């Protein structure tokens, strides 16, 4: 019997997924993206916002940034569901089969980096739990290696199975309820403390001027935008009916936006009641029942690592299809585990954030070309779409120029808007011979 993630094709990533293999409904999309939206890193960024911009501006940035960022994810999810193409296929359709290899390769690099970073976060969370609950010191070389290898082994075990079954049988039915209960408990704990300290003082807390409102908005949007190169890899499994398209769009938007707002807000609450100098993980552990709640969130963090490495394997398969998606997934997971053992990932985090910035203009162009009803067949037959490539490269330069010379206006939204408009204006006009967009694109791959 065929594996759920495999089907007969020379290149799975660049071939539309058959309708018979599309099984995700609204609850699957919503559960997956709520689960992926929950993370300790999101809470840590939320904790950073309040000292910088104050509570009111942080709340505005969290709600608005989450809705905008999740909306971009949902728009891209709709493209993946409509076409049945993976993220690499959308890049090929927009930039041409030859040039698309560059953004696909950059995507693989960033996904390996973020998977490694997630393993480090899980390792450090495990070390904190071991110290707090059992008095175990796991911060030495041996303890660090054992905890890293533990999470790496679990990741390998998950990648040996089916992504579809993992989402439908574990994330939707078991993982999501446990994570929601954990978030509810922690929210109650820290909301009670906030009320005791005075909600008026909390709401009126000013920022120290370290960041403007647009900079805070950029920081919030950065998390959902970092998932843009992955979303189609999962949305392509959505059902093809009209309801299925709606479920991919609304399920992704609602699921991720809710998780993003909740985790950012929880980070704000934690830092507002914790003693100065107390780390986020330590503050969570000190809360009543925090050990269990943090443990469940830590387990949920595993699906972030899984999401990154699975999507990386799909992208790698698009370049080297001789190995299956599953084989590439196992190899990349082993690589990330090895990197987590030796690389100083916290010092590399700024590099990963910088690398992520190339995907804001990348998807500005993709949405400008494909998200406005443009024919994929008319785009996908080219080896290089010079116009799209130049807009993307110019967008990268504009992103960093905004960050350097006009940080008060942010970088993500101006760059995204500019690349979208330019891509939409310069898009090729459809011809009368264009039909069967996704099928024609697949045939053009040979």
mmCIF file of N, CA and C in Angstrom, residues 38-91:
data_model
loop_
_atom_site.group_PDB
_atom_site.id
_atom_site.type_symbol
_atom_site.label_atom_id
_atom_site.label_comp_id
_atom_site.label_asym_id
_atom_site.label_seq_id
_atom_site.Cartn_x
_atom_site.Cartn_y
_atom_site.Cartn_z
ATOM 1 N N UNK A 38 1.711 28.076 18.085
ATOM 2 C CA UNK A 38 2.074 28.068 19.502
ATOM 3 C C UNK A 38 3.559 27.762 19.634
ATOM 4 N N UNK A 39 4.273 28.558 20.411
ATOM 5 C CA UNK A 39 5.700 28.294 20.582
ATOM 6 C C UNK A 39 6.324 29.198 21.627
ATOM 7 N N UNK A 40 7.380 28.709 22.249
ATOM 8 C CA UNK A 40 8.087 29.506 23.252
ATOM 9 C C UNK A 40 8.742 30.731 22.628
ATOM 10 N N UNK A 41 9.197 30.596 21.377
ATOM 11 C CA UNK A 41 9.835 31.731 20.712
ATOM 12 C C UNK A 41 8.846 32.882 20.535
ATOM 13 N N UNK A 42 7.581 32.566 20.211
ATOM 14 C CA UNK A 42 6.558 33.602 20.061
ATOM 15 C C UNK A 42 6.346 34.308 21.403
ATOM 16 N N UNK A 43 6.272 33.551 22.482
ATOM 17 C CA UNK A 43 6.090 34.147 23.800
ATOM 18 C C UNK A 43 7.269 35.041 24.171
ATOM 19 N N UNK A 44 8.475 34.608 23.801
ATOM 20 C CA UNK A 44 9.667 35.397 24.118
ATOM 21 C C UNK A 44 9.649 36.737 23.397
ATOM 22 N N UNK A 45 9.184 36.743 22.147
ATOM 23 C CA UNK A 45 9.088 38.000 21.407
ATOM 24 C C UNK A 45 8.019 38.889 22.037
ATOM 25 N N UNK A 46 6.902 38.290 22.452
ATOM 26 C CA UNK A 46 5.875 39.054 23.147
ATOM 27 C C UNK A 46 6.408 39.693 24.417
ATOM 28 N N UNK A 47 7.235 38.956 25.140
ATOM 29 C CA UNK A 47 7.835 39.477 26.360
ATOM 30 C C UNK A 47 8.766 40.658 26.073
ATOM 31 N N UNK A 48 9.328 40.699 24.882
ATOM 32 C CA UNK A 48 10.246 41.777 24.511
ATOM 33 C C UNK A 48 9.493 43.048 24.119
ATOM 34 N N UNK A 49 8.248 42.906 23.656
ATOM 35 C CA UNK A 49 7.518 44.045 23.122
ATOM 36 C C UNK A 49 7.183 45.096 24.173
ATOM 37 N N UNK A 50 6.709 44.639 25.365
ATOM 38 C CA UNK A 50 6.198 45.589 26.353
ATOM 39 C C UNK A 50 7.252 46.584 26.835
ATOM 40 N N UNK A 51 8.452 46.136 27.219
ATOM 41 C CA UNK A 51 9.433 47.137 27.623
ATOM 42 C C UNK A 51 9.763 48.129 26.501
ATOM 43 N N UNK A 52 9.651 47.684 25.267
ATOM 44 C CA UNK A 52 10.061 48.532 24.144
ATOM 45 C C UNK A 52 8.989 49.554 23.750
ATOM 46 N N UNK A 53 7.722 49.127 23.660
ATOM 47 C CA UNK A 53 6.688 50.026 23.125
ATOM 48 C C UNK A 53 5.549 50.297 24.108
ATOM 49 N N UNK A 54 5.509 49.623 25.237
ATOM 50 C CA UNK A 54 4.406 49.821 26.163
ATOM 51 C C UNK A 54 3.257 48.867 25.876
ATOM 52 N N UNK A 55 2.362 48.716 26.856
ATOM 53 C CA UNK A 55 1.315 47.707 26.759
ATOM 54 C C UNK A 55 0.316 48.009 25.645
ATOM 55 N N UNK A 56 -0.164 49.231 25.539
ATOM 56 C CA UNK A 56 -1.204 49.542 24.548
ATOM 57 C C UNK A 56 -0.704 49.354 23.126
ATOM 58 N N UNK A 57 0.461 49.914 22.825
ATOM 59 C CA UNK A 57 1.012 49.765 21.471
ATOM 60 C C UNK A 57 1.349 48.303 21.185
ATOM 61 N N UNK A 58 1.809 47.579 22.203
ATOM 62 C CA UNK A 58 2.098 46.151 22.015
ATOM 63 C C UNK A 58 0.823 45.397 21.657
ATOM 64 N N UNK A 59 -0.284 45.717 22.323
ATOM 65 C CA UNK A 59 -1.556 45.055 22.034
ATOM 66 C C UNK A 59 -2.017 45.345 20.613
ATOM 67 N N UNK A 60 -1.880 46.594 20.190
ATOM 68 C CA UNK A 60 -2.264 46.951 18.813
ATOM 69 C C UNK A 60 -1.410 46.193 17.811
ATOM 70 N N UNK A 61 -0.095 46.161 18.053
ATOM 71 C CA UNK A 61 0.820 45.480 17.129
ATOM 72 C C UNK A 61 0.530 43.983 17.094
ATOM 73 N N UNK A 62 0.218 43.398 18.243
ATOM 74 C CA UNK A 62 -0.031 41.953 18.299
ATOM 75 C C UNK A 62 -1.282 41.587 17.510
ATOM 76 N N UNK A 63 -2.370 42.305 17.733
ATOM 77 C CA UNK A 63 -3.626 41.968 17.058
ATOM 78 C C UNK A 63 -3.534 42.261 15.557
ATOM 79 N N UNK A 64 -3.096 43.466 15.210
ATOM 80 C CA UNK A 64 -3.038 43.837 13.799
ATOM 81 C C UNK A 64 -2.005 43.005 13.051
ATOM 82 N N UNK A 65 -0.815 42.837 13.632
ATOM 83 C CA UNK A 65 0.239 42.061 12.974
ATOM 84 C C UNK A 65 -0.142 40.609 12.793
ATOM 85 N N UNK A 66 -0.829 40.038 13.784
ATOM 86 C CA UNK A 66 -1.242 38.635 13.679
ATOM 87 C C UNK A 66 -2.293 38.459 12.593
ATOM 88 N N UNK A 67 -3.253 39.368 12.519
ATOM 89 C CA UNK A 67 -4.293 39.268 11.493
ATOM 90 C C UNK A 67 -3.708 39.430 10.091
ATOM 91 N N UNK A 68 -2.809 40.391 9.928
ATOM 92 C CA UNK A 68 -2.189 40.607 8.616
ATOM 93 C C UNK A 68 -1.287 39.438 8.234
ATOM 94 N N UNK A 69 -0.431 39.021 9.156
ATOM 95 C CA UNK A 69 0.488 37.934 8.856
ATOM 96 C C UNK A 69 -0.232 36.627 8.581
ATOM 97 N N UNK A 70 -1.230 36.309 9.408
ATOM 98 C CA UNK A 70 -1.997 35.081 9.183
ATOM 99 C C UNK A 70 -2.818 35.173 7.902
ATOM 100 N N UNK A 71 -3.250 36.388 7.547
ATOM 101 C CA UNK A 71 -3.964 36.563 6.284
ATOM 102 C C UNK A 71 -3.088 36.240 5.083
ATOM 103 N N UNK A 72 -1.816 36.623 5.142
ATOM 104 C CA UNK A 72 -0.880 36.273 4.069
ATOM 105 C C UNK A 72 -0.685 34.766 3.996
ATOM 106 N N UNK A 73 -0.588 34.130 5.168
ATOM 107 C CA UNK A 73 -0.477 32.668 5.194
ATOM 108 C C UNK A 73 -1.698 32.035 4.540
ATOM 109 N N UNK A 74 -2.883 32.537 4.898
ATOM 110 C CA UNK A 74 -4.119 31.965 4.370
ATOM 111 C C UNK A 74 -4.224 32.155 2.864
ATOM 112 N N UNK A 75 -3.803 33.311 2.371
ATOM 113 C CA UNK A 75 -3.828 33.585 0.933
ATOM 114 C C UNK A 75 -2.923 32.589 0.196
ATOM 115 N N UNK A 76 -1.745 32.379 0.746
ATOM 116 C CA UNK A 76 -0.820 31.416 0.140
ATOM 117 C C UNK A 76 -1.360 29.997 0.253
ATOM 118 N N UNK A 77 -2.026 29.693 1.372
ATOM 119 C CA UNK A 77 -2.645 28.374 1.529
ATOM 120 C C UNK A 77 -3.699 28.144 0.452
ATOM 121 N N UNK A 78 -4.451 29.160 0.140
ATOM 122 C CA UNK A 78 -5.468 29.029 -0.909
ATOM 123 C C UNK A 78 -4.828 28.705 -2.258
ATOM 124 N N UNK A 79 -3.685 29.364 -2.543
ATOM 125 C CA UNK A 79 -2.967 29.070 -3.792
ATOM 126 C C UNK A 79 -2.526 27.611 -3.828
ATOM 127 N N UNK A 80 -1.981 27.129 -2.701
ATOM 128 C CA UNK A 80 -1.546 25.744 -2.650
ATOM 129 C C UNK A 80 -2.693 24.769 -2.812
ATOM 130 N N UNK A 81 -3.831 25.100 -2.206
ATOM 131 C CA UNK A 81 -4.996 24.222 -2.296
ATOM 132 C C UNK A 81 -5.593 24.243 -3.696
ATOM 133 N N UNK A 82 -5.672 25.405 -4.314
ATOM 134 C CA UNK A 82 -6.234 25.513 -5.664
ATOM 135 C C UNK A 82 -5.391 24.774 -6.690
ATOM 136 N N UNK A 83 -4.076 24.911 -6.574
ATOM 137 C CA UNK A 83 -3.176 24.343 -7.584
ATOM 138 C C UNK A 83 -2.742 22.924 -7.264
ATOM 139 N N UNK A 84 -2.758 22.556 -5.993
ATOM 140 C CA UNK A 84 -2.219 21.263 -5.586
ATOM 141 C C UNK A 84 -0.708 21.237 -5.575
ATOM 142 N N UNK A 85 -0.081 22.408 -5.719
ATOM 143 C CA UNK A 85 1.381 22.487 -5.791
ATOM 144 C C UNK A 85 1.994 22.759 -4.423
ATOM 145 N N UNK A 86 3.178 22.214 -4.204
ATOM 146 C CA UNK A 86 3.955 22.532 -3.019
ATOM 147 C C UNK A 86 4.559 23.922 -3.159
ATOM 148 N N UNK A 87 5.201 24.403 -2.103
ATOM 149 C CA UNK A 87 5.816 25.734 -2.147
ATOM 150 C C UNK A 87 6.833 25.848 -3.279
ATOM 151 N N UNK A 88 7.626 24.796 -3.473
ATOM 152 C CA UNK A 88 8.607 24.820 -4.561
ATOM 153 C C UNK A 88 7.917 24.947 -5.910
ATOM 154 N N UNK A 89 6.741 24.321 -6.063
ATOM 155 C CA UNK A 89 5.992 24.437 -7.312
ATOM 156 C C UNK A 89 5.498 25.846 -7.561
ATOM 157 N N UNK A 90 5.063 26.544 -6.507
ATOM 158 C CA UNK A 90 4.637 27.936 -6.654
ATOM 159 C C UNK A 90 5.815 28.828 -7.050
ATOM 160 N N UNK A 91 6.995 28.535 -6.495
ATOM 161 C CA UNK A 91 8.185 29.306 -6.868
ATOM 162 C C UNK A 91 8.544 29.065 -8.327
#
